[in-house]
Amino acid sequence: MYKELDKLVNKAKEGDLASKEEILNRLKGLVIKSIQRYYNKREEYDDLIQEGYLVILESIDNYDEERGVYFLGYIKTMLKYTYLNKHQERQHLSLNAKLGDAEDNELVDLLEADDEDPMNLVLRNEDVAQVRYALSMLTDRQREVVVAFYFEEIPIAQIAKRLGITYRTVVNTKTKALEKMRQILLR
């Protein structure tokens, strides 16, 4: 099945729509199984299945058989991290969201406008300077991953795509970078 699927992938890369459709049909069970295992939200099943199909179609174009991995193994990993990453997605709430039934009460009204204590401001600026220094001590890739994940709030899968590396490589790079920063900040 592995080699047969890889042949279909090669045809699909050349633009054969029938091969793409056959791949999606063969992998529908894998998509459903991945959803059940990694992100089991029944009310979102239809959307999650469609998202899985999109991952497969994108993976066909990105798949490189020269790396020595069968397409099925590659797609299992891509689906796994796609659905695991759904847990990390944050819902953003507008500060202008209405509270309850009242038309004039907004979330922003609950925020207090405190004037910050100058000492706290100085301490926070020192912390920022230390973090900037620690970031400057990282390799370019480590710094790029940390900034993208923590400051730009980009999901790991998108960072991997942006940098042209695997999801796992981004995770490992982030882990090593954080450990290095921790060591620097504890000195």
mmCIF file with all atom_site columns, C-alpha atoms in Angstrom:
data_model
loop_
_atom_site.group_PDB
_atom_site.id
_atom_site.type_symbol
_atom_site.label_atom_id
_atom_site.label_alt_id
_atom_site.label_comp_id
_atom_site.label_asym_id
_atom_site.label_entity_id
_atom_site.label_seq_id
_atom_site.pdbx_PDB_ins_code
_atom_site.Cartn_x
_atom_site.Cartn_y
_atom_site.Cartn_z
_atom_site.occupancy
_atom_site.B_iso_or_equiv
_atom_site.pdbx_formal_charge
_atom_site.auth_seq_id
_atom_site.auth_comp_id
_atom_site.auth_asym_id
_atom_site.auth_atom_id
_atom_site.pdbx_PDB_model_num
ATOM 1   C CA . MET A 1 1   ? 0.000   0.000  0.000   1.00 0.00 ? 1   MET A CA 1
ATOM 2   C CA . TYR A 1 2   ? 2.861   2.406  0.792   1.00 0.00 ? 2   TYR A CA 1
ATOM 3   C CA . LYS A 1 3   ? 4.427   2.212  -2.667  1.00 0.00 ? 3   LYS A CA 1
ATOM 4   C CA . GLU A 1 4   ? 1.046   2.265  -4.380  1.00 0.00 ? 4   GLU A CA 1
ATOM 5   C CA . LEU A 1 5   ? 0.138   5.426  -2.498  1.00 0.00 ? 5   LEU A CA 1
ATOM 6   C CA . ASP A 1 6   ? 3.505   6.980  -3.371  1.00 0.00 ? 6   ASP A CA 1
ATOM 7   C CA . LYS A 1 7   ? 2.822   6.293  -7.071  1.00 0.00 ? 7   LYS A CA 1
ATOM 8   C CA . LEU A 1 8   ? -0.536  8.048  -6.749  1.00 0.00 ? 8   LEU A CA 1
ATOM 9   C CA . VAL A 1 9   ? 1.198   10.985 -5.066  1.00 0.00 ? 9   VAL A CA 1
ATOM 10  C CA . ASN A 1 10  ? 3.655   11.289 -7.952  1.00 0.00 ? 10  ASN A CA 1
ATOM 11  C CA . LYS A 1 11  ? 0.762   11.337 -10.438 1.00 0.00 ? 11  LYS A CA 1
ATOM 12  C CA . ALA A 1 12  ? -1.079  13.880 -8.294  1.00 0.00 ? 12  ALA A CA 1
ATOM 13  C CA . LYS A 1 13  ? 2.013   16.108 -8.227  1.00 0.00 ? 13  LYS A CA 1
ATOM 14  C CA . GLU A 1 14  ? 1.893   16.120 -12.020 1.00 0.00 ? 14  GLU A CA 1
ATOM 15  C CA . GLY A 1 15  ? -1.665  17.448 -11.838 1.00 0.00 ? 15  GLY A CA 1
ATOM 16  C CA . ASP A 1 16  ? -3.708  14.242 -12.140 1.00 0.00 ? 16  ASP A CA 1
ATOM 17  C CA . LEU A 1 17  ? -6.986  15.125 -10.393 1.00 0.00 ? 17  LEU A CA 1
ATOM 18  C CA . ALA A 1 18  ? -8.183  11.504 -10.368 1.00 0.00 ? 18  ALA A CA 1
ATOM 19  C CA . SER A 1 19  ? -5.087  10.553 -8.358  1.00 0.00 ? 19  SER A CA 1
ATOM 20  C CA . LYS A 1 20  ? -5.749  13.333 -5.849  1.00 0.00 ? 20  LYS A CA 1
ATOM 21  C CA . GLU A 1 21  ? -9.329  12.161 -5.465  1.00 0.00 ? 21  GLU A CA 1
ATOM 22  C CA . GLU A 1 22  ? -8.194  8.552  -5.011  1.00 0.00 ? 22  GLU A CA 1
ATOM 23  C CA . ILE A 1 23  ? -5.684  9.620  -2.337  1.00 0.00 ? 23  ILE A CA 1
ATOM 24  C CA . LEU A 1 24  ? -8.407  11.513 -0.446  1.00 0.00 ? 24  LEU A CA 1
ATOM 25  C CA . ASN A 1 25  ? -10.737 8.495  -0.646  1.00 0.00 ? 25  ASN A CA 1
ATOM 26  C CA . ARG A 1 26  ? -8.051  6.132  0.631   1.00 0.00 ? 26  ARG A CA 1
ATOM 27  C CA . LEU A 1 27  ? -7.039  8.417  3.483   1.00 0.00 ? 27  LEU A CA 1
ATOM 28  C CA . LYS A 1 28  ? -10.522 9.404  4.708   1.00 0.00 ? 28  LYS A CA 1
ATOM 29  C CA . GLY A 1 29  ? -10.349 6.755  7.443   1.00 0.00 ? 29  GLY A CA 1
ATOM 30  C CA . LEU A 1 30  ? -6.957  8.065  8.564   1.00 0.00 ? 30  LEU A CA 1
ATOM 31  C CA . VAL A 1 31  ? -8.345  11.607 8.735   1.00 0.00 ? 31  VAL A CA 1
ATOM 32  C CA . ILE A 1 32  ? -11.279 10.487 10.881  1.00 0.00 ? 32  ILE A CA 1
ATOM 33  C CA . LYS A 1 33  ? -9.036  8.372  13.107  1.00 0.00 ? 33  LYS A CA 1
ATOM 34  C CA . SER A 1 34  ? -6.655  11.318 13.574  1.00 0.00 ? 34  SER A CA 1
ATOM 35  C CA . ILE A 1 35  ? -9.541  13.598 14.538  1.00 0.00 ? 35  ILE A CA 1
ATOM 36  C CA . GLN A 1 36  ? -10.810 11.067 17.074  1.00 0.00 ? 36  GLN A CA 1
ATOM 37  C CA . ARG A 1 37  ? -7.375  10.554 18.563  1.00 0.00 ? 37  ARG A CA 1
ATOM 38  C CA . TYR A 1 38  ? -6.027  14.097 18.659  1.00 0.00 ? 38  TYR A CA 1
ATOM 39  C CA . TYR A 1 39  ? -9.003  16.502 18.619  1.00 0.00 ? 39  TYR A CA 1
ATOM 40  C CA . ASN A 1 40  ? -12.284 14.760 19.321  1.00 0.00 ? 40  ASN A CA 1
ATOM 41  C CA . LYS A 1 41  ? -14.899 17.504 18.968  1.00 0.00 ? 41  LYS A CA 1
ATOM 42  C CA . ARG A 1 42  ? -17.949 15.884 17.382  1.00 0.00 ? 42  ARG A CA 1
ATOM 43  C CA . GLU A 1 43  ? -19.705 19.167 16.659  1.00 0.00 ? 43  GLU A CA 1
ATOM 44  C CA . GLU A 1 44  ? -16.779 20.195 14.425  1.00 0.00 ? 44  GLU A CA 1
ATOM 45  C CA . TYR A 1 45  ? -16.319 16.889 12.558  1.00 0.00 ? 45  TYR A CA 1
ATOM 46  C CA . ASP A 1 46  ? -17.304 18.137 9.097   1.00 0.00 ? 46  ASP A CA 1
ATOM 47  C CA . ASP A 1 47  ? -14.975 21.122 9.311   1.00 0.00 ? 47  ASP A CA 1
ATOM 48  C CA . LEU A 1 48  ? -12.167 18.999 10.745  1.00 0.00 ? 48  LEU A CA 1
ATOM 49  C CA . ILE A 1 49  ? -12.508 16.443 7.944   1.00 0.00 ? 49  ILE A CA 1
ATOM 50  C CA . GLN A 1 50  ? -12.321 19.214 5.347   1.00 0.00 ? 50  GLN A CA 1
ATOM 51  C CA . GLU A 1 51  ? -9.284  20.625 7.115   1.00 0.00 ? 51  GLU A CA 1
ATOM 52  C CA . GLY A 1 52  ? -7.687  17.174 7.017   1.00 0.00 ? 52  GLY A CA 1
ATOM 53  C CA . TYR A 1 53  ? -8.330  16.974 3.279   1.00 0.00 ? 53  TYR A CA 1
ATOM 54  C CA . LEU A 1 54  ? -6.669  20.359 2.819   1.00 0.00 ? 54  LEU A CA 1
ATOM 55  C CA . VAL A 1 55  ? -3.654  19.146 4.796   1.00 0.00 ? 55  VAL A CA 1
ATOM 56  C CA . ILE A 1 56  ? -3.430  16.101 2.513   1.00 0.00 ? 56  ILE A CA 1
ATOM 57  C CA . LEU A 1 57  ? -3.679  18.206 -0.650  1.00 0.00 ? 57  LEU A CA 1
ATOM 58  C CA . GLU A 1 58  ? -1.026  20.644 0.597   1.00 0.00 ? 58  GLU A CA 1
ATOM 59  C CA . SER A 1 59  ? 1.160   17.741 1.702   1.00 0.00 ? 59  SER A CA 1
ATOM 60  C CA . ILE A 1 60  ? 1.045   16.229 -1.774  1.00 0.00 ? 60  ILE A CA 1
ATOM 61  C CA . ASP A 1 61  ? 2.797   19.336 -3.098  1.00 0.00 ? 61  ASP A CA 1
ATOM 62  C CA . ASN A 1 62  ? 5.248   19.539 -0.178  1.00 0.00 ? 62  ASN A CA 1
ATOM 63  C CA . TYR A 1 63  ? 6.103   15.828 -0.017  1.00 0.00 ? 63  TYR A CA 1
ATOM 64  C CA . ASP A 1 64  ? 9.675   14.962 -0.934  1.00 0.00 ? 64  ASP A CA 1
ATOM 65  C CA . GLU A 1 65  ? 10.215  11.243 -1.410  1.00 0.00 ? 65  GLU A CA 1
ATOM 66  C CA . GLU A 1 66  ? 13.978  11.842 -1.473  1.00 0.00 ? 66  GLU A CA 1
ATOM 67  C CA . ARG A 1 67  ? 13.855  12.160 2.325   1.00 0.00 ? 67  ARG A CA 1
ATOM 68  C CA . GLY A 1 68  ? 13.235  8.428  2.586   1.00 0.00 ? 68  GLY A CA 1
ATOM 69  C CA . VAL A 1 69  ? 9.822   8.617  4.257   1.00 0.00 ? 69  VAL A CA 1
ATOM 70  C CA . TYR A 1 70  ? 6.727   7.047  2.760   1.00 0.00 ? 70  TYR A CA 1
ATOM 71  C CA . PHE A 1 71  ? 3.878   9.457  2.046   1.00 0.00 ? 71  PHE A CA 1
ATOM 72  C CA . LEU A 1 72  ? 1.586   7.618  4.471   1.00 0.00 ? 72  LEU A CA 1
ATOM 73  C CA . GLY A 1 73  ? 4.031   8.141  7.347   1.00 0.00 ? 73  GLY A CA 1
ATOM 74  C CA . TYR A 1 74  ? 4.462   11.772 6.361   1.00 0.00 ? 74  TYR A CA 1
ATOM 75  C CA . ILE A 1 75  ? 0.731   12.426 6.193   1.00 0.00 ? 75  ILE A CA 1
ATOM 76  C CA . LYS A 1 76  ? 0.079   10.687 9.539   1.00 0.00 ? 76  LYS A CA 1
ATOM 77  C CA . THR A 1 77  ? 2.512   13.096 11.179  1.00 0.00 ? 77  THR A CA 1
ATOM 78  C CA . MET A 1 78  ? 1.061   16.128 9.410   1.00 0.00 ? 78  MET A CA 1
ATOM 79  C CA . LEU A 1 79  ? -2.496  15.212 10.451  1.00 0.00 ? 79  LEU A CA 1
ATOM 80  C CA . LYS A 1 80  ? -1.421  14.478 14.018  1.00 0.00 ? 80  LYS A CA 1
ATOM 81  C CA . TYR A 1 81  ? 0.188   17.873 14.502  1.00 0.00 ? 81  TYR A CA 1
ATOM 82  C CA . THR A 1 82  ? -2.603  19.680 12.649  1.00 0.00 ? 82  THR A CA 1
ATOM 83  C CA . TYR A 1 83  ? -5.184  18.380 15.104  1.00 0.00 ? 83  TYR A CA 1
ATOM 84  C CA . LEU A 1 84  ? -2.927  18.674 18.161  1.00 0.00 ? 84  LEU A CA 1
ATOM 85  C CA . ASN A 1 85  ? -2.246  22.264 17.172  1.00 0.00 ? 85  ASN A CA 1
ATOM 86  C CA . LYS A 1 86  ? -5.992  22.974 17.251  1.00 0.00 ? 86  LYS A CA 1
ATOM 87  C CA . HIS A 1 87  ? -5.768  22.743 21.052  1.00 0.00 ? 87  HIS A CA 1
ATOM 88  C CA . GLN A 1 88  ? -3.270  25.601 21.072  1.00 0.00 ? 88  GLN A CA 1
ATOM 89  C CA . GLU A 1 89  ? -5.330  27.960 18.969  1.00 0.00 ? 89  GLU A CA 1
ATOM 90  C CA . ARG A 1 90  ? -6.574  30.756 21.125  1.00 0.00 ? 90  ARG A CA 1
ATOM 91  C CA . GLN A 1 91  ? -9.893  32.430 20.810  1.00 0.00 ? 91  GLN A CA 1
ATOM 92  C CA . HIS A 1 92  ? -9.542  36.165 20.633  1.00 0.00 ? 92  HIS A CA 1
ATOM 93  C CA . LEU A 1 93  ? -12.228 38.193 22.317  1.00 0.00 ? 93  LEU A CA 1
ATOM 94  C CA . SER A 1 94  ? -12.910 41.760 21.293  1.00 0.00 ? 94  SER A CA 1
ATOM 95  C CA . LEU A 1 95  ? -12.725 44.308 24.080  1.00 0.00 ? 95  LEU A CA 1
ATOM 96  C CA . ASN A 1 96  ? -15.863 45.795 22.547  1.00 0.00 ? 96  ASN A CA 1
ATOM 97  C CA . ALA A 1 97  ? -17.813 42.571 23.096  1.00 0.00 ? 97  ALA A CA 1
ATOM 98  C CA . LYS A 1 98  ? -21.133 43.199 24.816  1.00 0.00 ? 98  LYS A CA 1
ATOM 99  C CA . LEU A 1 99  ? -21.586 41.903 28.341  1.00 0.00 ? 99  LEU A CA 1
ATOM 100 C CA . GLY A 1 100 ? -24.834 40.020 28.785  1.00 0.00 ? 100 GLY A CA 1
ATOM 101 C CA . ASP A 1 101 ? -28.014 41.630 27.491  1.00 0.00 ? 101 ASP A CA 1
ATOM 102 C CA . ALA A 1 102 ? -26.998 45.191 28.293  1.00 0.00 ? 102 ALA A CA 1
ATOM 103 C CA . GLU A 1 103 ? -26.272 47.219 25.188  1.00 0.00 ? 103 GLU A CA 1
ATOM 104 C CA . ASP A 1 104 ? -23.993 49.796 26.801  1.00 0.00 ? 104 ASP A CA 1
ATOM 105 C CA . ASN A 1 105 ? -21.732 47.478 28.833  1.00 0.00 ? 105 ASN A CA 1
ATOM 106 C CA . GLU A 1 106 ? -18.578 46.317 27.091  1.00 0.00 ? 106 GLU A CA 1
ATOM 107 C CA . LEU A 1 107 ? -15.668 44.194 28.245  1.00 0.00 ? 107 LEU A CA 1
ATOM 108 C CA . VAL A 1 108 ? -13.350 47.185 27.986  1.00 0.00 ? 108 VAL A CA 1
ATOM 109 C CA . ASP A 1 109 ? -15.415 48.886 30.726  1.00 0.00 ? 109 ASP A CA 1
ATOM 110 C CA . LEU A 1 110 ? -14.202 46.263 33.216  1.00 0.00 ? 110 LEU A CA 1
ATOM 111 C CA . LEU A 1 111 ? -10.560 47.213 32.730  1.00 0.00 ? 111 LEU A CA 1
ATOM 112 C CA . GLU A 1 112 ? -9.175  49.608 35.283  1.00 0.00 ? 112 GLU A CA 1
ATOM 113 C CA . ALA A 1 113 ? -6.904  52.446 34.247  1.00 0.00 ? 113 ALA A CA 1
ATOM 114 C CA . ASP A 1 114 ? -4.273  52.299 36.982  1.00 0.00 ? 114 ASP A CA 1
ATOM 115 C CA . ASP A 1 115 ? -1.263  54.549 36.836  1.00 0.00 ? 115 ASP A CA 1
ATOM 116 C CA . GLU A 1 116 ? 1.632   52.152 37.144  1.00 0.00 ? 116 GLU A CA 1
ATOM 117 C CA . ASP A 1 117 ? 4.025   52.501 40.038  1.00 0.00 ? 117 ASP A CA 1
ATOM 118 C CA . PRO A 1 118 ? 7.333   53.924 38.677  1.00 0.00 ? 118 PRO A CA 1
ATOM 119 C CA . MET A 1 119 ? 9.364   51.257 40.513  1.00 0.00 ? 119 MET A CA 1
ATOM 120 C CA . ASN A 1 120 ? 7.369   48.482 38.829  1.00 0.00 ? 120 ASN A CA 1
ATOM 121 C CA . LEU A 1 121 ? 7.934   50.170 35.483  1.00 0.00 ? 121 LEU A CA 1
ATOM 122 C CA . VAL A 1 122 ? 11.713  50.243 36.065  1.00 0.00 ? 122 VAL A CA 1
ATOM 123 C CA . LEU A 1 123 ? 11.763  46.589 37.126  1.00 0.00 ? 123 LEU A CA 1
ATOM 124 C CA . ARG A 1 124 ? 9.707   45.572 34.099  1.00 0.00 ? 124 ARG A CA 1
ATOM 125 C CA . ASN A 1 125 ? 12.076  47.483 31.791  1.00 0.00 ? 125 ASN A CA 1
ATOM 126 C CA . GLU A 1 126 ? 15.032  45.646 33.362  1.00 0.00 ? 126 GLU A CA 1
ATOM 127 C CA . ASP A 1 127 ? 13.290  42.322 32.725  1.00 0.00 ? 127 ASP A CA 1
ATOM 128 C CA . VAL A 1 128 ? 12.711  43.286 29.104  1.00 0.00 ? 128 VAL A CA 1
ATOM 129 C CA . ALA A 1 129 ? 16.380  44.202 28.724  1.00 0.00 ? 129 ALA A CA 1
ATOM 130 C CA . GLN A 1 130 ? 17.445  40.839 30.155  1.00 0.00 ? 130 GLN A CA 1
ATOM 131 C CA . VAL A 1 131 ? 15.108  38.951 27.824  1.00 0.00 ? 131 VAL A CA 1
ATOM 132 C CA . ARG A 1 132 ? 16.428  40.945 24.853  1.00 0.00 ? 132 ARG A CA 1
ATOM 133 C CA . TYR A 1 133 ? 19.976  40.071 25.868  1.00 0.00 ? 133 TYR A CA 1
ATOM 134 C CA . ALA A 1 134 ? 19.080  36.379 26.205  1.00 0.00 ? 134 ALA A CA 1
ATOM 135 C CA . LEU A 1 135 ? 17.413  36.482 22.771  1.00 0.00 ? 135 LEU A CA 1
ATOM 136 C CA . SER A 1 136 ? 20.547  38.027 21.282  1.00 0.00 ? 136 SER A CA 1
ATOM 137 C CA . MET A 1 137 ? 22.577  35.050 22.538  1.00 0.00 ? 137 MET A CA 1
ATOM 138 C CA . LEU A 1 138 ? 20.457  32.543 20.571  1.00 0.00 ? 138 LEU A CA 1
ATOM 139 C CA . THR A 1 139 ? 21.215  31.302 17.081  1.00 0.00 ? 139 THR A CA 1
ATOM 140 C CA . ASP A 1 140 ? 19.314  33.039 14.289  1.00 0.00 ? 140 ASP A CA 1
ATOM 141 C CA . ARG A 1 141 ? 16.926  30.101 13.886  1.00 0.00 ? 141 ARG A CA 1
ATOM 142 C CA . GLN A 1 142 ? 16.305  29.780 17.638  1.00 0.00 ? 142 GLN A CA 1
ATOM 143 C CA . ARG A 1 143 ? 15.583  33.498 17.894  1.00 0.00 ? 143 ARG A CA 1
ATOM 144 C CA . GLU A 1 144 ? 13.277  33.361 14.867  1.00 0.00 ? 144 GLU A CA 1
ATOM 145 C CA . VAL A 1 145 ? 11.300  30.448 16.357  1.00 0.00 ? 145 VAL A CA 1
ATOM 146 C CA . VAL A 1 146 ? 10.996  32.018 19.826  1.00 0.00 ? 146 VAL A CA 1
ATOM 147 C CA . VAL A 1 147 ? 9.950   35.420 18.473  1.00 0.00 ? 147 VAL A CA 1
ATOM 148 C CA . ALA A 1 148 ? 7.433   33.886 16.059  1.00 0.00 ? 148 ALA A CA 1
ATOM 149 C CA . PHE A 1 149 ? 5.880   31.618 18.699  1.00 0.00 ? 149 PHE A CA 1
ATOM 150 C CA . TYR A 1 150 ? 5.835   33.838 21.779  1.00 0.00 ? 150 TYR A CA 1
ATOM 151 C CA . PHE A 1 151 ? 5.698   37.381 20.420  1.00 0.00 ? 151 PHE A CA 1
ATOM 152 C CA . GLU A 1 152 ? 3.903   36.982 17.089  1.00 0.00 ? 152 GLU A CA 1
ATOM 153 C CA . GLU A 1 153 ? 1.781   34.091 18.473  1.00 0.00 ? 153 GLU A CA 1
ATOM 154 C CA . ILE A 1 154 ? 2.200   32.038 15.309  1.00 0.00 ? 154 ILE A CA 1
ATOM 155 C CA . PRO A 1 155 ? 1.299   28.335 15.649  1.00 0.00 ? 155 PRO A CA 1
ATOM 156 C CA . ILE A 1 156 ? 4.170   25.872 15.390  1.00 0.00 ? 156 ILE A CA 1
ATOM 157 C CA . ALA A 1 157 ? 2.848   24.350 12.157  1.00 0.00 ? 157 ALA A CA 1
ATOM 158 C CA . GLN A 1 158 ? 2.916   27.760 10.466  1.00 0.00 ? 158 GLN A CA 1
ATOM 159 C CA . ILE A 1 159 ? 6.417   28.484 11.772  1.00 0.00 ? 159 ILE A CA 1
ATOM 160 C CA . ALA A 1 160 ? 7.562   25.167 10.306  1.00 0.00 ? 160 ALA A CA 1
ATOM 161 C CA . LYS A 1 161 ? 5.996   26.037 6.976   1.00 0.00 ? 161 LYS A CA 1
ATOM 162 C CA . ARG A 1 162 ? 7.495   29.540 7.015   1.00 0.00 ? 162 ARG A CA 1
ATOM 163 C CA . LEU A 1 163 ? 10.997  28.229 7.749   1.00 0.00 ? 163 LEU A CA 1
ATOM 164 C CA . GLY A 1 164 ? 10.709  25.176 5.502   1.00 0.00 ? 164 GLY A CA 1
ATOM 165 C CA . ILE A 1 165 ? 11.448  22.737 8.334   1.00 0.00 ? 165 ILE A CA 1
ATOM 166 C CA . THR A 1 166 ? 9.464   20.008 10.065  1.00 0.00 ? 166 THR A CA 1
ATOM 167 C CA . TYR A 1 167 ? 7.100   20.568 12.970  1.00 0.00 ? 167 TYR A CA 1
ATOM 168 C CA . ARG A 1 168 ? 9.329   18.450 15.218  1.00 0.00 ? 168 ARG A CA 1
ATOM 169 C CA . THR A 1 169 ? 12.395  20.532 14.323  1.00 0.00 ? 169 THR A CA 1
ATOM 170 C CA . VAL A 1 170 ? 10.551  23.694 15.386  1.00 0.00 ? 170 VAL A CA 1
ATOM 171 C CA . VAL A 1 171 ? 9.551   22.055 18.690  1.00 0.00 ? 171 VAL A CA 1
ATOM 172 C CA . ASN A 1 172 ? 13.137  20.907 19.344  1.00 0.00 ? 172 ASN A CA 1
ATOM 173 C CA . THR A 1 173 ? 14.559  24.311 18.374  1.00 0.00 ? 173 THR A CA 1
ATOM 174 C CA . LYS A 1 174 ? 12.104  26.084 20.688  1.00 0.00 ? 174 LYS A CA 1
ATOM 175 C CA . THR A 1 175 ? 12.917  23.718 23.571  1.00 0.00 ? 175 THR A CA 1
ATOM 176 C CA . LYS A 1 176 ? 16.687  24.205 23.179  1.00 0.00 ? 176 LYS A CA 1
ATOM 177 C CA . ALA A 1 177 ? 16.277  27.973 22.849  1.00 0.00 ? 177 ALA A CA 1
ATOM 178 C CA . LEU A 1 178 ? 14.195  28.215 26.028  1.00 0.00 ? 178 LEU A CA 1
ATOM 179 C CA . GLU A 1 179 ? 16.711  26.133 27.951  1.00 0.00 ? 179 GLU A CA 1
ATOM 180 C CA . LYS A 1 180 ? 19.546  28.334 26.703  1.00 0.00 ? 180 LYS A CA 1
ATOM 181 C CA . MET A 1 181 ? 17.620  31.490 27.663  1.00 0.00 ? 181 MET A CA 1
ATOM 182 C CA . ARG A 1 182 ? 16.841  30.053 31.087  1.00 0.00 ? 182 ARG A CA 1
ATOM 183 C CA . GLN A 1 183 ? 20.550  29.395 31.695  1.00 0.00 ? 183 GLN A CA 1
ATOM 184 C CA . ILE A 1 184 ? 21.438  32.934 30.602  1.00 0.00 ? 184 ILE A CA 1
ATOM 185 C CA . LEU A 1 185 ? 18.737  34.547 32.748  1.00 0.00 ? 185 LEU A CA 1
ATOM 186 C CA . LEU A 1 186 ? 19.708  32.533 35.847  1.00 0.00 ? 186 LEU A CA 1
ATOM 187 C CA . ARG A 1 187 ? 23.315  33.756 35.787  1.00 0.00 ? 187 ARG A CA 1
#
